[in-house]
mmCIF file of N, CA and C in Angstrom:
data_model
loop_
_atom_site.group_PDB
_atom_site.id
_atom_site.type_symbol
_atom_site.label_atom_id
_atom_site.label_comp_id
_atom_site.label_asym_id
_atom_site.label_seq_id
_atom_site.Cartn_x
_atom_site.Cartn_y
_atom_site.Cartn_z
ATOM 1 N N UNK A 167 43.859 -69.116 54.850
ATOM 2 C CA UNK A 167 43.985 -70.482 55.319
ATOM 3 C C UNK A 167 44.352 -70.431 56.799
ATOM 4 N N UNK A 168 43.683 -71.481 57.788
ATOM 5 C CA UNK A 168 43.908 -71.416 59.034
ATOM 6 C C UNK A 168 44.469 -72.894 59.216
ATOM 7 N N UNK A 169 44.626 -72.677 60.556
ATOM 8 C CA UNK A 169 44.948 -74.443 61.211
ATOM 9 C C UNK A 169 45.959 -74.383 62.064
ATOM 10 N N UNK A 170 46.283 -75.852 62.000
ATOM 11 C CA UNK A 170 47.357 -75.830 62.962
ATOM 12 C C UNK A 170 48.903 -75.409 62.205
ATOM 13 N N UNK A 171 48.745 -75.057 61.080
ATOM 14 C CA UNK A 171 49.714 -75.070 60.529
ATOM 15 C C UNK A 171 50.723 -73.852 60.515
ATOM 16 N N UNK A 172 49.889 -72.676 61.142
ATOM 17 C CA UNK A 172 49.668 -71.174 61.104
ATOM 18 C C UNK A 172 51.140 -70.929 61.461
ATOM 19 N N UNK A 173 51.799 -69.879 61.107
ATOM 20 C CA UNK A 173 51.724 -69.273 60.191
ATOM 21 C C UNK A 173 52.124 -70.183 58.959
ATOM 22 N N UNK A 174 51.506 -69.770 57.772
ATOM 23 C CA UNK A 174 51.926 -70.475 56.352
ATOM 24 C C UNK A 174 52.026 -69.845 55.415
ATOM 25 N N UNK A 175 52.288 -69.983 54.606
ATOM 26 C CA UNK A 175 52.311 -69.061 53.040
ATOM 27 C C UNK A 175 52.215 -70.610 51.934
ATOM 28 N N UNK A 176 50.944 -70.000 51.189
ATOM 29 C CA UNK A 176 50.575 -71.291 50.592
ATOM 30 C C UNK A 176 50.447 -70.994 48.946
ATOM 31 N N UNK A 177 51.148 -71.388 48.303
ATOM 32 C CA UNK A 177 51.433 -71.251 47.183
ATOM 33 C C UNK A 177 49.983 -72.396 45.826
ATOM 34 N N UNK A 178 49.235 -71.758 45.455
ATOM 35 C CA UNK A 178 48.491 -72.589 44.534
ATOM 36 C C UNK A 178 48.476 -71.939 43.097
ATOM 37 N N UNK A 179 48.852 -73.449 42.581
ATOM 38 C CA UNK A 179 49.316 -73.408 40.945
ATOM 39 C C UNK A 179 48.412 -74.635 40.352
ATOM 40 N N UNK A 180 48.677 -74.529 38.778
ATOM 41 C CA UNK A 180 48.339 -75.547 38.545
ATOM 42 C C UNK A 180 49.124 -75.724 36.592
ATOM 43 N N UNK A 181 48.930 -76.888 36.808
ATOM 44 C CA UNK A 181 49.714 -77.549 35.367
ATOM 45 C C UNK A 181 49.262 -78.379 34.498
ATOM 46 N N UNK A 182 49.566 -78.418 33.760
ATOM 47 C CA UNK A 182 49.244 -79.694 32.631
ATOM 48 C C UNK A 182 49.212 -81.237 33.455
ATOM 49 N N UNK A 183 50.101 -81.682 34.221
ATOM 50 C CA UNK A 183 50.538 -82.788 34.415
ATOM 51 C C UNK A 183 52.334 -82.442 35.499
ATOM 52 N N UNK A 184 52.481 -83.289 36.426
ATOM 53 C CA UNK A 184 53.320 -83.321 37.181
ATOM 54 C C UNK A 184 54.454 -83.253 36.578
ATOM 55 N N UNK A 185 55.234 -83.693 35.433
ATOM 56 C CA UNK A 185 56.448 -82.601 34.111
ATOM 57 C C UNK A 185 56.309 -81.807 34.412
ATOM 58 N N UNK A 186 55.381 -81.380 33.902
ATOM 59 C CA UNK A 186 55.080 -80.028 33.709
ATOM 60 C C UNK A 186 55.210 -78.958 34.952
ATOM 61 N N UNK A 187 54.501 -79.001 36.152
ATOM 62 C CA UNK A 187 55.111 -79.112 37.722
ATOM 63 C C UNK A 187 56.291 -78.406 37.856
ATOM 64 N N UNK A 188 57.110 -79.774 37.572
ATOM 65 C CA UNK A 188 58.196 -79.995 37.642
ATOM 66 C C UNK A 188 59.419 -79.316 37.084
ATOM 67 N N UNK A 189 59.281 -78.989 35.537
ATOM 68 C CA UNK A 189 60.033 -78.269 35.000
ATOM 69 C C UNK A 189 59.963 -76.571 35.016
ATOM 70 N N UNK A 190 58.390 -76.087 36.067
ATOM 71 C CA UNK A 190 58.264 -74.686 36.213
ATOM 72 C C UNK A 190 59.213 -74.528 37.487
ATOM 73 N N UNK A 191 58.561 -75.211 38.860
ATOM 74 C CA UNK A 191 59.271 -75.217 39.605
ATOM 75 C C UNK A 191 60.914 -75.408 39.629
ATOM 76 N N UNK A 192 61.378 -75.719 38.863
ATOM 77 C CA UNK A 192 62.764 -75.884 39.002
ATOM 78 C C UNK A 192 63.435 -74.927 37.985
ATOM 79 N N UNK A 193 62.771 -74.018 37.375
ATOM 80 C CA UNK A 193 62.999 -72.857 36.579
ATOM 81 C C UNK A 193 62.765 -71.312 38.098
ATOM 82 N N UNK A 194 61.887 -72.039 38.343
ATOM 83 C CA UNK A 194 61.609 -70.886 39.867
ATOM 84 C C UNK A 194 63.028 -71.426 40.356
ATOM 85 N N UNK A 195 62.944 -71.948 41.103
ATOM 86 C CA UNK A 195 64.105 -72.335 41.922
ATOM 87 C C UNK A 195 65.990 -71.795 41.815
ATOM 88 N N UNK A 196 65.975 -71.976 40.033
ATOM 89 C CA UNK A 196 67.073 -71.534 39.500
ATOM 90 C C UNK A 196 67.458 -70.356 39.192
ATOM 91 N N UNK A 197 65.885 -69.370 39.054
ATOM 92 C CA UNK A 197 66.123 -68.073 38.717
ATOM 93 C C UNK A 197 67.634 -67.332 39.212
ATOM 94 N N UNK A 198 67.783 -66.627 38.938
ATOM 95 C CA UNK A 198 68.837 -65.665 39.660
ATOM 96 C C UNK A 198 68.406 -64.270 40.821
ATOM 97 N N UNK A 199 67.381 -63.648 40.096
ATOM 98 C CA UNK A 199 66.406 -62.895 41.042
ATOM 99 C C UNK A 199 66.426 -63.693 42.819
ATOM 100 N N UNK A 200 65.742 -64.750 42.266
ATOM 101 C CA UNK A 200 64.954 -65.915 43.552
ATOM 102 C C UNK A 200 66.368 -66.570 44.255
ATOM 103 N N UNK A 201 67.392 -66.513 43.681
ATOM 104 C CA UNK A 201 68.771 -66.969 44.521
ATOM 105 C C UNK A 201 68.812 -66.043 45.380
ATOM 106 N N UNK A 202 68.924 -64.980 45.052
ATOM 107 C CA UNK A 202 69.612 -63.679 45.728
ATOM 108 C C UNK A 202 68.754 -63.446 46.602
ATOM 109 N N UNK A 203 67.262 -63.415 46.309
ATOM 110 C CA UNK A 203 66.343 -63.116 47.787
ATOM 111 C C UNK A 203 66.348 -64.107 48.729
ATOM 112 N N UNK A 204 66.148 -65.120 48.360
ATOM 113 C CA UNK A 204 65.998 -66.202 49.154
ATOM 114 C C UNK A 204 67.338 -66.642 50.139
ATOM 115 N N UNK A 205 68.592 -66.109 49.224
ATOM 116 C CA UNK A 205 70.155 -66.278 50.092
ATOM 117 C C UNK A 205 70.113 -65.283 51.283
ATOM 118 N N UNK A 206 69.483 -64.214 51.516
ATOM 119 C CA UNK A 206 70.193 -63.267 52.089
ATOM 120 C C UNK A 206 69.690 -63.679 53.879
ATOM 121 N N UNK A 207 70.520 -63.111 54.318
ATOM 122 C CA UNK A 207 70.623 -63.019 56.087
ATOM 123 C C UNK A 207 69.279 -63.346 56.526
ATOM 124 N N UNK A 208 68.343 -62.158 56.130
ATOM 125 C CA UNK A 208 67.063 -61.902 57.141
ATOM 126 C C UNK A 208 66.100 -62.710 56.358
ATOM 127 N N UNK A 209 66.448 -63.680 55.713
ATOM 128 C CA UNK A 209 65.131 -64.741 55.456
ATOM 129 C C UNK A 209 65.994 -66.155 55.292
ATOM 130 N N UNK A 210 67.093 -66.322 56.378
ATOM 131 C CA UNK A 210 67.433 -67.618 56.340
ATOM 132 C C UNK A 210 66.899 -68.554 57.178
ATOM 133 N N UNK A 211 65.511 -68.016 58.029
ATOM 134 C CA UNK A 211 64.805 -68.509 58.980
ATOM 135 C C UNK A 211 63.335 -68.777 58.320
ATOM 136 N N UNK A 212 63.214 -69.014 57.371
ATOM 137 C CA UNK A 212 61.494 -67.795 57.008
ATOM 138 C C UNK A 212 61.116 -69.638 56.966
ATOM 139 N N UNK A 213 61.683 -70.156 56.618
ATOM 140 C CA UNK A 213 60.708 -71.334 55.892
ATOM 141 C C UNK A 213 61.074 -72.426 56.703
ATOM 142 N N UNK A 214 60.532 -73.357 57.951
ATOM 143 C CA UNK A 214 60.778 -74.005 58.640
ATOM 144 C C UNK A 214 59.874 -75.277 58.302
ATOM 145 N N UNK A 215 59.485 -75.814 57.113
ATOM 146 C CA UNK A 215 58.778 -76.885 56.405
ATOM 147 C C UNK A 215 57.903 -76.757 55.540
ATOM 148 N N UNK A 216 58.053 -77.677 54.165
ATOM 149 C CA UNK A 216 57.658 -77.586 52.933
ATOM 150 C C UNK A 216 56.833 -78.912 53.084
ATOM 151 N N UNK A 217 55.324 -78.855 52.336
ATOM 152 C CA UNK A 217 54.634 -79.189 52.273
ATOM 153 C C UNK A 217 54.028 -79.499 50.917
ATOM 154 N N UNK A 218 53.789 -80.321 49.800
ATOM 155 C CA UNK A 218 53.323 -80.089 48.521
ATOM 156 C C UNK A 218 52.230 -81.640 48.743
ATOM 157 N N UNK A 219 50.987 -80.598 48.381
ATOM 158 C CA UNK A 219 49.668 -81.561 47.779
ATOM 159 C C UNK A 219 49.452 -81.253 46.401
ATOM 160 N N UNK A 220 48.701 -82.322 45.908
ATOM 161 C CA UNK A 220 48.674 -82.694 44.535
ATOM 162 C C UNK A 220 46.984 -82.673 44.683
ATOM 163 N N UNK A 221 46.174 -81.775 44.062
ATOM 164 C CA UNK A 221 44.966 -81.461 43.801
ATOM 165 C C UNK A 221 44.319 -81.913 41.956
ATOM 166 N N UNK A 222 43.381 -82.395 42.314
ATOM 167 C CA UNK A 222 43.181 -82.668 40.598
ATOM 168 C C UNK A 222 41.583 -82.239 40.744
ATOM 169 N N UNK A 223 41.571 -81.667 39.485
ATOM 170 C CA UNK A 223 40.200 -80.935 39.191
ATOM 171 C C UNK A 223 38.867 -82.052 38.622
ATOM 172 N N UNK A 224 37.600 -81.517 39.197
ATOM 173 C CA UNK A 224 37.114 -82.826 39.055
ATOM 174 C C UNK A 224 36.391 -81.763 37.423
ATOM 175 N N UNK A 225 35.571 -82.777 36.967
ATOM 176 C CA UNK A 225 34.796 -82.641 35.797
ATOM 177 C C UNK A 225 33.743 -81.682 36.072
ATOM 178 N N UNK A 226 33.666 -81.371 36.929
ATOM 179 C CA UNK A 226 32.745 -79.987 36.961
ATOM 180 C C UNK A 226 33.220 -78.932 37.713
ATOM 181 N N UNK A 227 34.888 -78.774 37.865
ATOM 182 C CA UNK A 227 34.628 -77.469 38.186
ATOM 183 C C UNK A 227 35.096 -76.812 37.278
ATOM 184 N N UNK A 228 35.468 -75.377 37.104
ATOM 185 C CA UNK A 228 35.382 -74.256 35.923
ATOM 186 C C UNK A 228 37.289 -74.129 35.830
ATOM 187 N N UNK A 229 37.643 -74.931 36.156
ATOM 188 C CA UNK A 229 39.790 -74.834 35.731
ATOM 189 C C UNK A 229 39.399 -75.544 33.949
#
């Protein structure tokens, strides 16, 4: 992925329905693993804006 957005790290998932979303992501979030990396010193800079689009699959593609 390019743009103006550069550098990015772009995360694509997909779900049943926005619950559903909802209750993975906030299982990520809570992990204990994902506390501990995400707390430490040398990545308290890494992420300088969060971005979430909502994509829906049309009737012909193969999801």
């Amino acid at each position: 992925v390019s743009g103006p957005t550069m550098p990015n790290l772009m995360y694509m998932t997909s779900f049943e329905n926005k619950d559903d979303r909802d209750a993975h992501w906030k299982s990520f979030s809570n992990d204990p693993q994902w506390k501990e990396l995400s707390s430490r010193k040398e990545y308290e800079k890494t992420v300088s804006k969060n971005v979430t689009l909502f994509l829906k699959a049309r009737p012909y593609s193969d999801y």
